CSV table of C-alpha atoms in Angstrom, one decimal:
chain,number,residue,atom,x,y,z
Y,1,UNK,CA,-15.8,38.9,1.2
Y,2,UNK,CA,-13.4,36.6,2.8
Y,3,UNK,CA,-9.8,36.9,2.0
Y,4,UNK,CA,-10.1,33.5,0.1
Y,5,UNK,CA,-11.7,35.1,-2.5
Y,6,UNK,CA,-9.1,37.6,-3.4
Y,7,UNK,CA,-5.8,36.5,-2.4
Y,8,UNK,CA,-2.7,37.1,-4.5
Y,9,UNK,CA,-2.5,35.4,-7.8
Y,10,UNK,CA,1.2,34.2,-6.9
Y,11,UNK,CA,0.2,32.6,-3.8
Y,12,UNK,CA,-2.9,30.5,-5.1
Y,13,UNK,CA,-3.0,27.0,-6.6
Y,14,UNK,CA,-6.0,25.7,-8.9
Y,15,UNK,CA,-8.3,23.7,-6.4
Y,16,UNK,CA,-12.2,23.7,-5.3
Y,17,UNK,CA,-13.6,27.0,-5.4
Y,18,UNK,CA,-14.5,28.6,-1.9
Y,19,UNK,CA,-18.0,28.0,-0.5
Y,20,UNK,CA,-18.2,31.6,0.2
Y,21,UNK,CA,-18.7,32.2,-3.5
Y,22,UNK,CA,-22.5,30.9,-3.0
Y,23,UNK,CA,-23.4,34.0,-1.3
Y,24,UNK,CA,-22.3,36.0,-4.5
Y,25,UNK,CA,-23.7,33.7,-6.9
Y,26,UNK,CA,-27.4,33.3,-5.7
Y,27,UNK,CA,-28.7,36.7,-6.5
Y,28,UNK,CA,-27.1,36.4,-10.0
Y,29,UNK,CA,-28.9,33.3,-11.2
Y,30,UNK,CA,-32.1,34.9,-12.3
Y,31,UNK,CA,-30.3,37.1,-14.8
Y,32,UNK,CA,-28.0,34.5,-15.7
Y,33,UNK,CA,-30.6,32.1,-16.6
Y,34,UNK,CA,-32.2,34.8,-18.8
Y,35,UNK,CA,-28.9,35.3,-20.4
Y,36,UNK,CA,-28.3,31.8,-21.1
Y,37,UNK,CA,-31.7,31.4,-22.8
Y,38,UNK,CA,-31.0,34.5,-25.0
Y,39,UNK,CA,-27.6,33.2,-26.3
Y,40,UNK,CA,-29.1,30.0,-26.8
Y,41,UNK,CA,-31.7,31.3,-29.1
Y,42,UNK,CA,-29.0,33.5,-30.9
Y,43,UNK,CA,-26.9,30.4,-31.6
Y,44,UNK,CA,-29.8,28.2,-32.3
Y,45,UNK,CA,-32.7,30.1,-33.4
Y,46,UNK,CA,-34.9,26.8,-33.6
Y,47,UNK,CA,-35.0,27.0,-29.7
Y,48,UNK,CA,-37.0,30.2,-29.9
Y,49,UNK,CA,-40.2,28.1,-30.9
Y,50,UNK,CA,-39.2,25.7,-27.9
Y,51,UNK,CA,-38.8,28.4,-25.2
Y,52,UNK,CA,-42.3,29.9,-26.5
Y,53,UNK,CA,-44.0,26.5,-26.9
Y,54,UNK,CA,-45.7,24.2,-24.4
Y,55,UNK,CA,-42.4,22.8,-23.5
Y,56,UNK,CA,-40.9,25.9,-22.8
Y,57,UNK,CA,-41.5,25.9,-19.2
Y,58,UNK,CA,-39.9,22.6,-18.6
Y,59,UNK,CA,-36.9,23.7,-20.6
Y,60,UNK,CA,-36.7,26.8,-18.4
Y,61,UNK,CA,-36.9,24.8,-15.0
Y,62,UNK,CA,-34.3,22.3,-16.4
Y,63,UNK,CA,-31.8,25.3,-16.7
Y,64,UNK,CA,-32.8,26.8,-13.6
Y,65,UNK,CA,-32.5,23.5,-11.7
Y,66,UNK,CA,-29.0,23.0,-13.4
Y,67,UNK,CA,-27.8,26.6,-12.0
Y,68,UNK,CA,-29.2,25.9,-8.7
Y,69,UNK,CA,-27.4,22.6,-8.2
Y,70,UNK,CA,-24.3,24.1,-9.3
Y,71,UNK,CA,-24.5,26.7,-6.5
Y,72,UNK,CA,-25.4,23.9,-4.2
Y,73,UNK,CA,-22.4,22.1,-4.9
Y,74,UNK,CA,-20.2,24.8,-4.3
Y,75,UNK,CA,-21.5,24.6,-0.7
Y,76,UNK,CA,-21.9,20.8,-0.4
Y,77,UNK,CA,-19.8,19.0,-3.2
Y,78,UNK,CA,-21.4,15.8,-2.4
Y,79,UNK,CA,-24.8,16.8,-2.5
Y,80,UNK,CA,-27.2,14.5,-4.7
Y,81,UNK,CA,-29.2,15.7,-7.5
Y,82,UNK,CA,-31.4,13.0,-8.8
Y,83,UNK,CA,-34.1,15.7,-9.9
Y,84,UNK,CA,-31.5,17.6,-12.0
Y,85,UNK,CA,-30.4,14.3,-13.4
Y,86,UNK,CA,-33.6,13.3,-14.6
Y,87,UNK,CA,-34.7,16.7,-15.9
Y,88,UNK,CA,-31.5,17.0,-18.1
Y,89,UNK,CA,-32.1,13.2,-19.5
Y,90,UNK,CA,-35.7,14.4,-20.3
Y,91,UNK,CA,-34.4,17.4,-21.9
Y,92,UNK,CA,-31.9,15.0,-24.1
Y,93,UNK,CA,-35.0,12.6,-24.8
Y,94,UNK,CA,-37.2,16.0,-25.6
Y,95,UNK,CA,-34.4,17.1,-28.2
Y,96,UNK,CA,-34.3,13.6,-30.0
Y,97,UNK,CA,-38.1,13.5,-30.5
Y,98,UNK,CA,-38.0,16.9,-32.0
Y,99,UNK,CA,-35.5,15.5,-34.5
Y,100,UNK,CA,-32.7,17.8,-33.2
Y,101,UNK,CA,-29.1,16.7,-33.8
Y,102,UNK,CA,-26.9,15.5,-31.0
Y,103,UNK,CA,-24.3,18.2,-31.9
Y,104,UNK,CA,-26.8,20.8,-31.5
Y,105,UNK,CA,-28.0,19.4,-28.1
Y,106,UNK,CA,-24.3,19.6,-27.0
Y,107,UNK,CA,-23.7,22.8,-28.4
Y,108,UNK,CA,-26.6,24.3,-26.1
Y,109,UNK,CA,-24.6,23.2,-23.0
Y,110,UNK,CA,-21.3,24.7,-24.4
Y,111,UNK,CA,-23.2,27.9,-25.0
Y,112,UNK,CA,-24.6,27.9,-21.4
Y,113,UNK,CA,-21.0,27.5,-20.0
Y,114,UNK,CA,-19.5,30.4,-22.1
Y,115,UNK,CA,-22.5,32.5,-20.9
Y,116,UNK,CA,-22.1,31.5,-17.3
Y,117,UNK,CA,-18.3,32.0,-17.5
Y,118,UNK,CA,-18.8,35.6,-19.0
Y,119,UNK,CA,-21.2,36.6,-16.5
Y,120,UNK,CA,-18.9,35.5,-13.5
Y,121,UNK,CA,-16.1,37.4,-14.8
Y,122,UNK,CA,-18.3,40.4,-14.7
Y,123,UNK,CA,-19.2,39.7,-11.1
Y,124,UNK,CA,-15.6,38.9,-10.3
Y,125,UNK,CA,-14.5,42.5,-11.3
Y,126,UNK,CA,-17.0,43.7,-8.9
Y,127,UNK,CA,-16.0,41.7,-6.0
Y,128,UNK,CA,-12.0,41.8,-7.0
Y,129,UNK,CA,-11.8,38.0,-7.6
Y,130,UNK,CA,-8.4,37.2,-8.2
Y,131,UNK,CA,-7.3,35.6,-11.6
Y,132,UNK,CA,-6.2,32.0,-10.1
Y,133,UNK,CA,-9.7,31.9,-8.6
Y,134,UNK,CA,-11.2,32.7,-11.9
Y,135,UNK,CA,-9.3,29.7,-13.5
Y,136,UNK,CA,-10.4,27.4,-10.5
Y,137,UNK,CA,-14.0,28.7,-11.2
Y,138,UNK,CA,-13.7,27.9,-15.1
Y,139,UNK,CA,-12.3,24.6,-14.4
Y,140,UNK,CA,-15.0,23.6,-12.1
Y,141,UNK,CA,-17.8,25.1,-14.2
Y,142,UNK,CA,-16.6,23.3,-17.7
Y,143,UNK,CA,-16.5,20.0,-15.7
Y,144,UNK,CA,-20.1,20.5,-14.3
Y,145,UNK,CA,-21.2,21.3,-17.8
Y,146,UNK,CA,-19.5,17.8,-19.0
Y,147,UNK,CA,-21.8,16.0,-16.7
Y,148,UNK,CA,-24.8,17.8,-18.0
Y,149,UNK,CA,-23.9,17.3,-21.4
Y,150,UNK,CA,-23.3,13.5,-20.7
Y,151,UNK,CA,-26.7,13.3,-19.0
Y,152,UNK,CA,-28.4,15.0,-21.9
Y,153,UNK,CA,-26.6,12.8,-24.6
Y,154,UNK,CA,-27.6,9.6,-22.2
Y,155,UNK,CA,-31.3,10.7,-22.6
Y,156,UNK,CA,-30.9,11.6,-26.4
Y,157,UNK,CA,-29.5,8.2,-27.4
Y,158,UNK,CA,-32.1,6.5,-25.3
Y,159,UNK,CA,-34.8,8.0,-27.1
Y,160,UNK,CA,-33.2,7.7,-30.6
Y,161,UNK,CA,-32.8,3.9,-30.0
Y,162,UNK,CA,-36.3,3.6,-28.7
Y,163,UNK,CA,-37.5,5.7,-31.6
Y,164,UNK,CA,-35.6,3.5,-34.2
Y,165,UNK,CA,-37.1,0.4,-32.5
Y,166,UNK,CA,-40.5,1.9,-32.7
Y,167,UNK,CA,-40.0,2.9,-36.4
Y,168,UNK,CA,-38.8,-0.5,-37.4
Y,169,UNK,CA,-41.8,-2.3,-35.9
Y,170,UNK,CA,-44.2,0.2,-37.8
Y,171,UNK,CA,-42.4,-0.4,-41.0
Y,172,UNK,CA,-42.8,-3.9,-40.7
Y,173,UNK,CA,-46.4,-3.5,-39.9
Y,174,UNK,CA,-46.6,-1.2,-43.1
Y,175,UNK,CA,-44.8,-3.9,-45.1
Y,176,UNK,CA,-47.0,-6.8,-44.0
Y,177,UNK,CA,-50.0,-4.8,-44.5
Y,178,UNK,CA,-49.0,-4.1,-48.2
Y,179,UNK,CA,-48.0,-7.4,-48.8
Y,180,UNK,CA,-51.1,-9.1,-47.6
Y,181,UNK,CA,-53.2,-7.5,-50.1
Y,182,UNK,CA,-56.0,-6.9,-47.2
Y,183,UNK,CA,-57.1,-3.5,-48.7
Y,184,UNK,CA,-55.8,-1.5,-46.0
Y,185,UNK,CA,-57.3,2.0,-46.5
Y,186,UNK,CA,-54.5,4.4,-48.2
Y,187,UNK,CA,-55.0,7.1,-45.5
Y,188,UNK,CA,-54.2,4.4,-42.9
Y,189,UNK,CA,-51.0,3.6,-44.6
Y,190,UNK,CA,-50.1,7.2,-45.0
Y,191,UNK,CA,-50.5,7.9,-41.2
Y,192,UNK,CA,-48.4,4.8,-40.5
Y,193,UNK,CA,-45.8,5.9,-42.7
Y,194,UNK,CA,-45.5,9.3,-41.4
Y,195,UNK,CA,-45.0,7.8,-37.8
Y,196,UNK,CA,-42.2,5.5,-39.3
Y,197,UNK,CA,-40.4,8.2,-41.2
Y,198,UNK,CA,-41.1,6.2,-44.4
Y,199,UNK,CA,-42.4,7.9,-47.7
Y,200,UNK,CA,-45.4,5.8,-49.0
Y,201,UNK,CA,-44.7,5.3,-52.9
Y,202,UNK,CA,-47.2,5.2,-55.6
Y,203,UNK,CA,-45.4,2.1,-57.3
Y,204,UNK,CA,-43.1,-0.7,-55.7
Y,205,UNK,CA,-41.2,-3.7,-56.3
Y,206,UNK,CA,-41.6,-6.7,-53.8
Y,207,UNK,CA,-38.5,-9.0,-53.9
Y,208,UNK,CA,-38.7,-12.7,-52.7
Y,209,UNK,CA,-35.6,-14.1,-50.8
Y,210,UNK,CA,-34.4,-17.7,-50.4
Y,211,UNK,CA,-34.9,-19.1,-47.2
Y,212,UNK,CA,-32.0,-18.2,-44.8
Y,213,UNK,CA,-30.9,-15.0,-47.0
Y,214,UNK,CA,-29.4,-12.2,-44.7
Y,215,UNK,CA,-29.1,-9.3,-47.0
Y,216,UNK,CA,-26.5,-6.7,-45.8
Y,217,UNK,CA,-28.8,-3.7,-44.6
Y,218,UNK,CA,-25.9,-1.2,-45.0
Y,219,UNK,CA,-25.7,-2.2,-48.8
Y,220,UNK,CA,-29.6,-1.3,-49.5
Y,221,UNK,CA,-31.2,2.3,-49.6
Y,222,UNK,CA,-32.6,3.4,-46.3
Y,223,UNK,CA,-36.4,3.2,-47.7
Y,224,UNK,CA,-36.3,-0.6,-48.5
Y,225,UNK,CA,-38.6,-2.4,-46.2
Y,226,UNK,CA,-37.6,-6.3,-45.3
Y,227,UNK,CA,-39.2,-9.1,-43.2
Y,228,UNK,CA,-36.8,-11.5,-42.6
Y,229,UNK,CA,-38.7,-13.2,-39.9
Y,230,UNK,CA,-41.2,-14.4,-42.4
Y,231,UNK,CA,-40.8,-18.2,-43.5
Y,232,UNK,CA,-40.5,-16.8,-46.9
Y,233,UNK,CA,-38.5,-13.6,-46.6
Y,234,UNK,CA,-39.0,-10.7,-48.7
Y,235,UNK,CA,-38.3,-7.1,-49.4
Y,236,UNK,CA,-40.2,-4.3,-50.5
Y,237,UNK,CA,-38.4,-1.6,-52.7
Y,238,UNK,CA,-40.1,1.8,-53.3
Y,239,UNK,CA,-40.5,2.3,-57.1
Y,240,UNK,CA,-39.0,0.5,-59.8
Y,241,UNK,CA,-35.7,-1.8,-59.4
Y,242,UNK,CA,-33.5,0.3,-61.5
Y,243,UNK,CA,-30.0,-0.5,-62.4
Y,244,UNK,CA,-28.6,1.3,-59.2
Y,245,UNK,CA,-31.1,-0.7,-57.0
Y,246,UNK,CA,-30.3,-3.9,-59.0
Y,247,UNK,CA,-26.7,-3.6,-58.3
Y,248,UNK,CA,-27.3,-2.6,-54.6
Y,249,UNK,CA,-29.6,-5.6,-54.2
Y,250,UNK,CA,-27.1,-8.3,-55.7
Y,251,UNK,CA,-24.3,-6.7,-53.6
Y,252,UNK,CA,-26.5,-7.0,-50.3
Y,253,UNK,CA,-27.5,-10.7,-51.0
Y,254,UNK,CA,-23.8,-11.7,-51.0
Y,255,UNK,CA,-24.7,-14.8,-53.6
Y,256,UNK,CA,-28.0,-15.5,-52.0
Y,257,UNK,CA,-30.9,-16.2,-54.6
Y,258,UNK,CA,-33.9,-13.9,-55.0
Y,259,UNK,CA,-36.6,-12.9,-57.3
Y,260,UNK,CA,-38.1,-9.6,-58.0
Y,261,UNK,CA,-41.8,-9.3,-58.7
Y,262,UNK,CA,-43.3,-7.0,-61.3
Y,263,UNK,CA,-43.2,-3.2,-60.4
Y,264,UNK,CA,-47.1,-2.6,-59.5
Y,265,UNK,CA,-49.0,-0.2,-57.5
Y,266,UNK,CA,-49.7,-0.7,-54.0
Y,267,UNK,CA,-53.1,-2.6,-54.6
Y,268,UNK,CA,-51.0,-5.2,-56.8
Y,269,UNK,CA,-48.3,-5.7,-54.1
Y,270,UNK,CA,-49.8,-8.9,-53.2
Y,271,UNK,CA,-49.9,-10.6,-56.5
Y,272,UNK,CA,-46.4,-9.2,-57.5
Y,273,UNK,CA,-45.2,-10.8,-54.3
Y,274,UNK,CA,-46.9,-14.2,-55.1
Y,275,UNK,CA,-45.2,-14.1,-58.7
Y,276,UNK,CA,-41.9,-13.2,-57.3
Y,277,UNK,CA,-42.1,-16.2,-55.0
Y,278,UNK,CA,-43.2,-18.4,-57.9
Y,279,UNK,CA,-40.3,-17.2,-60.0
Y,280,UNK,CA,-37.7,-17.9,-57.2
Y,281,UNK,CA,-39.2,-21.5,-56.8
Y,282,UNK,CA,-38.8,-21.9,-60.5
Y,283,UNK,CA,-35.1,-20.6,-60.2
Y,284,UNK,CA,-34.2,-22.8,-57.5
Y,285,UNK,CA,-35.4,-25.9,-59.4
Y,286,UNK,CA,-33.2,-25.0,-62.3
Y,287,UNK,CA,-36.5,-24.2,-64.6
Y,288,UNK,CA,-35.2,-20.2,-64.8
Y,289,UNK,CA,-31.6,-20.0,-64.9
Y,290,UNK,CA,-31.2,-16.3,-64.4
Y,291,UNK,CA,-29.0,-15.4,-61.1
Y,292,UNK,CA,-28.7,-14.2,-58.8
Y,293,UNK,CA,-31.6,-12.1,-58.9
Y,294,UNK,CA,-34.4,-13.4,-61.1
Y,295,UNK,CA,-36.7,-10.5,-62.6
Y,296,UNK,CA,-40.2,-11.9,-62.9
Y,297,UNK,CA,-41.3,-9.6,-65.5
Y,298,UNK,CA,-38.9,-11.2,-67.9
Y,299,UNK,CA,-40.6,-14.5,-67.6
Y,300,UNK,CA,-44.3,-14.0,-67.5
Y,301,UNK,CA,-45.0,-16.8,-70.0
Y,302,UNK,CA,-43.0,-19.0,-68.0
Y,303,UNK,CA,-44.8,-18.3,-64.8
Y,304,UNK,CA,-48.2,-18.5,-66.6
Y,305,UNK,CA,-47.3,-22.0,-68.0
Y,306,UNK,CA,-45.9,-23.3,-64.6
Y,307,UNK,CA,-48.6,-21.8,-62.5
Y,308,UNK,CA,-50.6,-24.8,-62.0
Y,309,UNK,CA,-48.4,-28.2,-62.4
Y,310,UNK,CA,-51.5,-30.5,-61.6
Y,311,UNK,CA,-53.8,-28.7,-64.3
Y,312,UNK,CA,-50.9,-28.9,-66.8
Y,313,UNK,CA,-50.5,-32.6,-66.2
Y,314,UNK,CA,-54.2,-33.4,-66.6
Y,315,UNK,CA,-53.8,-31.1,-69.9
Y,316,UNK,CA,-51.0,-33.2,-71.1
Y,317,UNK,CA,-52.8,-36.4,-70.5
Y,318,UNK,CA,-55.7,-35.4,-72.8
Y,319,UNK,CA,-53.6,-33.5,-75.4
Y,320,UNK,CA,-51.1,-36.3,-76.0
Y,321,UNK,CA,-53.7,-39.2,-75.7
Y,322,UNK,CA,-53.4,-39.9,-79.5
Y,323,UNK,CA,-49.8,-41.1,-79.0
Y,324,UNK,CA,-50.8,-43.4,-76.3
Y,325,UNK,CA,-50.2,-46.6,-78.6
Y,326,UNK,CA,-46.7,-46.0,-79.5
Y,327,UNK,CA,-43.6,-47.1,-77.8
Y,328,UNK,CA,-41.7,-44.5,-75.4
Y,329,UNK,CA,-38.9,-44.1,-78.1
Y,330,UNK,CA,-41.3,-43.7,-81.0
Y,331,UNK,CA,-43.5,-41.4,-79.0
Y,332,UNK,CA,-40.3,-39.1,-78.0
Y,333,UNK,CA,-39.4,-38.8,-81.8
Y,334,UNK,CA,-43.0,-37.9,-82.8
Y,335,UNK,CA,-43.3,-35.3,-80.0
Y,336,UNK,CA,-40.0,-33.6,-80.8
Y,337,UNK,CA,-41.3,-33.3,-84.6
Y,338,UNK,CA,-44.7,-32.0,-83.4
Y,339,UNK,CA,-43.1,-29.4,-81.1
Y,340,UNK,CA,-40.8,-28.0,-84.0
Y,341,UNK,CA,-43.8,-28.0,-86.3
Y,342,UNK,CA,-46.0,-26.2,-83.9
Y,343,UNK,CA,-42.8,-23.7,-83.2
Y,344,UNK,CA,-42.0,-23.0,-86.8
Y,345,UNK,CA,-45.2,-23.8,-89.1
Y,346,UNK,CA,-42.2,-24.7,-91.4
Y,347,UNK,CA,-41.6,-27.1,-94.4
Y,348,UNK,CA,-40.2,-30.6,-94.0
Y,349,UNK,CA,-36.9,-29.3,-95.0
Y,350,UNK,CA,-37.0,-26.3,-92.6
Y,351,UNK,CA,-38.0,-28.8,-89.5
Y,352,UNK,CA,-35.5,-31.4,-90.7
Y,353,UNK,CA,-32.9,-28.5,-90.5
Y,354,UNK,CA,-34.1,-27.9,-87.0
Y,355,UNK,CA,-34.0,-31.2,-85.8
Y,356,UNK,CA,-31.0,-32.4,-87.7
Y,357,UNK,CA,-32.8,-35.1,-89.6
Y,358,UNK,CA,-33.7,-35.6,-93.3
Y,359,UNK,CA,-37.0,-34.0,-94.9
Y,360,UNK,CA,-38.2,-37.1,-95.8
Y,361,UNK,CA,-37.9,-38.4,-92.1
Y,362,UNK,CA,-40.0,-35.4,-91.1
Y,363,UNK,CA,-42.7,-36.1,-93.8
Y,364,UNK,CA,-42.9,-39.8,-92.3
Y,365,UNK,CA,-43.3,-38.7,-88.9
Y,366,UNK,CA,-45.9,-36.0,-89.9
Y,367,UNK,CA,-47.8,-38.5,-91.5
Y,368,UNK,CA,-47.8,-40.8,-88.2
Y,369,UNK,CA,-49.0,-37.7,-86.2
Y,370,UNK,CA,-51.8,-36.9,-88.6
Y,371,UNK,CA,-53.0,-40.4,-88.7
Y,372,UNK,CA,-52.6,-40.2,-84.8
Y,373,UNK,CA,-54.4,-36.8,-84.1
Y,374,UNK,CA,-56.5,-36.1,-87.2
Y,375,UNK,CA,-58.5,-33.3,-87.1
Y,376,UNK,CA,-57.1,-31.9,-83.6
Y,377,UNK,CA,-54.1,-30.5,-85.4
Y,378,UNK,CA,-56.2,-28.2,-87.5
Y,379,UNK,CA,-58.5,-27.4,-84.6
Y,380,UNK,CA,-57.1,-24.0,-83.5
Y,381,UNK,CA,-58.1,-24.9,-79.6
Y,382,UNK,CA,-56.5,-28.3,-79.7
Y,383,UNK,CA,-53.5,-27.0,-81.5
Y,384,UNK,CA,-53.0,-24.3,-79.2
Y,385,UNK,CA,-53.6,-26.5,-75.9
Y,386,UNK,CA,-51.1,-29.0,-77.4
Y,387,UNK,CA,-48.4,-26.5,-78.0
Y,388,UNK,CA,-48.8,-25.1,-74.2
Y,389,UNK,CA,-48.3,-28.5,-73.1
Y,390,UNK,CA,-45.3,-28.9,-75.0
Y,391,UNK,CA,-43.7,-25.5,-74.3
Y,392,UNK,CA,-44.4,-26.2,-70.6
Y,393,UNK,CA,-42.9,-29.8,-70.6
Y,394,UNK,CA,-39.7,-28.5,-72.3
Y,395,UNK,CA,-39.4,-25.6,-69.4
Y,396,UNK,CA,-39.8,-28.5,-67.0
Y,397,UNK,CA,-36.9,-30.2,-69.1
Y,398,UNK,CA,-34.3,-27.5,-68.1
Y,399,UNK,CA,-34.3,-28.5,-64.3
Y,400,UNK,CA,-31.0,-29.9,-63.7
Y,401,UNK,CA,-30.4,-33.3,-62.0
Y,402,UNK,CA,-34.2,-34.3,-62.0
Y,403,UNK,CA,-35.1,-37.4,-63.4
Y,404,UNK,CA,-37.8,-37.9,-66.0
Y,405,UNK,CA,-39.9,-39.8,-63.7
Y,406,UNK,CA,-40.0,-37.0,-61.3
Y,407,UNK,CA,-41.1,-34.2,-63.5
Y,408,UNK,CA,-44.8,-35.2,-63.3
Y,409,UNK,CA,-46.2,-36.1,-59.7
Y,410,UNK,CA,-46.9,-39.8,-60.0
Y,411,UNK,CA,-50.1,-39.3,-58.0
Y,412,UNK,CA,-51.8,-36.9,-60.1
Y,413,UNK,CA,-52.3,-38.7,-63.4
Y,414,UNK,CA,-52.3,-42.4,-64.7
Y,415,UNK,CA,-49.2,-44.4,-65.6
Y,416,UNK,CA,-50.0,-44.0,-69.2
Y,417,UNK,CA,-50.2,-40.2,-68.6
Y,418,UNK,CA,-47.0,-40.3,-66.9
Y,419,UNK,CA,-45.2,-42.1,-69.8
Y,420,UNK,CA,-46.2,-39.5,-72.1
Y,421,UNK,CA,-45.1,-36.8,-70.0
Y,422,UNK,CA,-41.8,-38.3,-69.7
Y,423,UNK,CA,-41.7,-38.6,-73.4
Y,424,UNK,CA,-42.3,-34.8,-73.8
Y,425,UNK,CA,-39.7,-34.1,-71.3
Y,426,UNK,CA,-37.4,-36.4,-73.4
Y,427,UNK,CA,-37.5,-34.0,-76.1
Y,428,UNK,CA,-34.5,-32.0,-74.7
Y,429,UNK,CA,-32.2,-34.9,-75.5
Y,430,UNK,CA,-30.4,-34.5,-78.9
Y,431,UNK,CA,-32.4,-35.9,-82.0
Y,432,UNK,CA,-31.2,-39.1,-83.8
Y,433,UNK,CA,-30.1,-38.0,-87.4
Y,434,UNK,CA,-31.9,-40.1,-89.7
Y,435,UNK,CA,-33.8,-42.9,-88.1
Y,436,UNK,CA,-37.8,-42.5,-88.2
């Protein structure tokens, strides 16, 4: 070998390794490649399956190409290596798609560098290579491995980003299929969920969000699906909305309003989401006062009573027709007494205590109600319908800053019906103490 390879250590300075080293290194590549593969499998046993599987030939070629380019660059430091670069990036992508960690990927290159240096030290003894030369070689080798590691990391991160985008899109697709109630076969949902890395639950809880809500994703569990691009944004929480998830949801919302539907099976998701959106609308209008997250399972009667406003208006017009001939003030007092009687079925004294009026005033009003309604108050169907109307109108009266005239849709019923409905909502005002 030329003297440059074994000059005295005291006279050498670290620098580029001599080109003549390529002559020594070429014959060493095949055994070095096998040694690197064996050491990688020893350090990371999962790679045994990789080398033995359908991708083993590619991984073998990538290592071989990396070693070859290293030797080529000893002779020609500026030689281009597009094939090697793309092979190493592809190796990084492959590691990502297999679910391996970035640390493991980087570790394989460090193992390769250690094996190559160890092998070269053995060769150095045979050729009497100087210690300073070996230091220079080690410096060059580890710089080269840093390049390979950077290329592999680039491919890995690129593949992960692409996979995450694909998974996000798949999760949105799953969410929309479940929420649509379109009857998608369970087998299809299971397949999509596996591809998306999401566990298909047996039960779930839809959550309707107010327009413009942007929940903090980091505050929610990773299994929560969301569609913020929908005009009516919503989430899907696997399982029940337990105390921990409730707290996380409230924190993620940052003050925005939301309503959770009842926990249901997959087949019931569309109905539950519809109820959640209805509950949210009632909360935003002030009828339901729970905040910031309404739990619609706690308001099922309210949801039922408020589910069809037009039908409720028609029912109110029919059931309250007997009070049509009274003045608005008189009608209001009679309705508040009727509602108290229907709610308590109490005596005049008990109703008077509820309304803060004299029992005799209650008896006087009840005689007027009996004269107006007649047998309707003893008929179970009419009595129940009247109670439904009065309860629903009382709920409407909770809406803050809504004038009585706006509680009923003016185009839906006659002026007489609107007057009666307004009288019902007027029941929320404090009753007068003694007047009939």
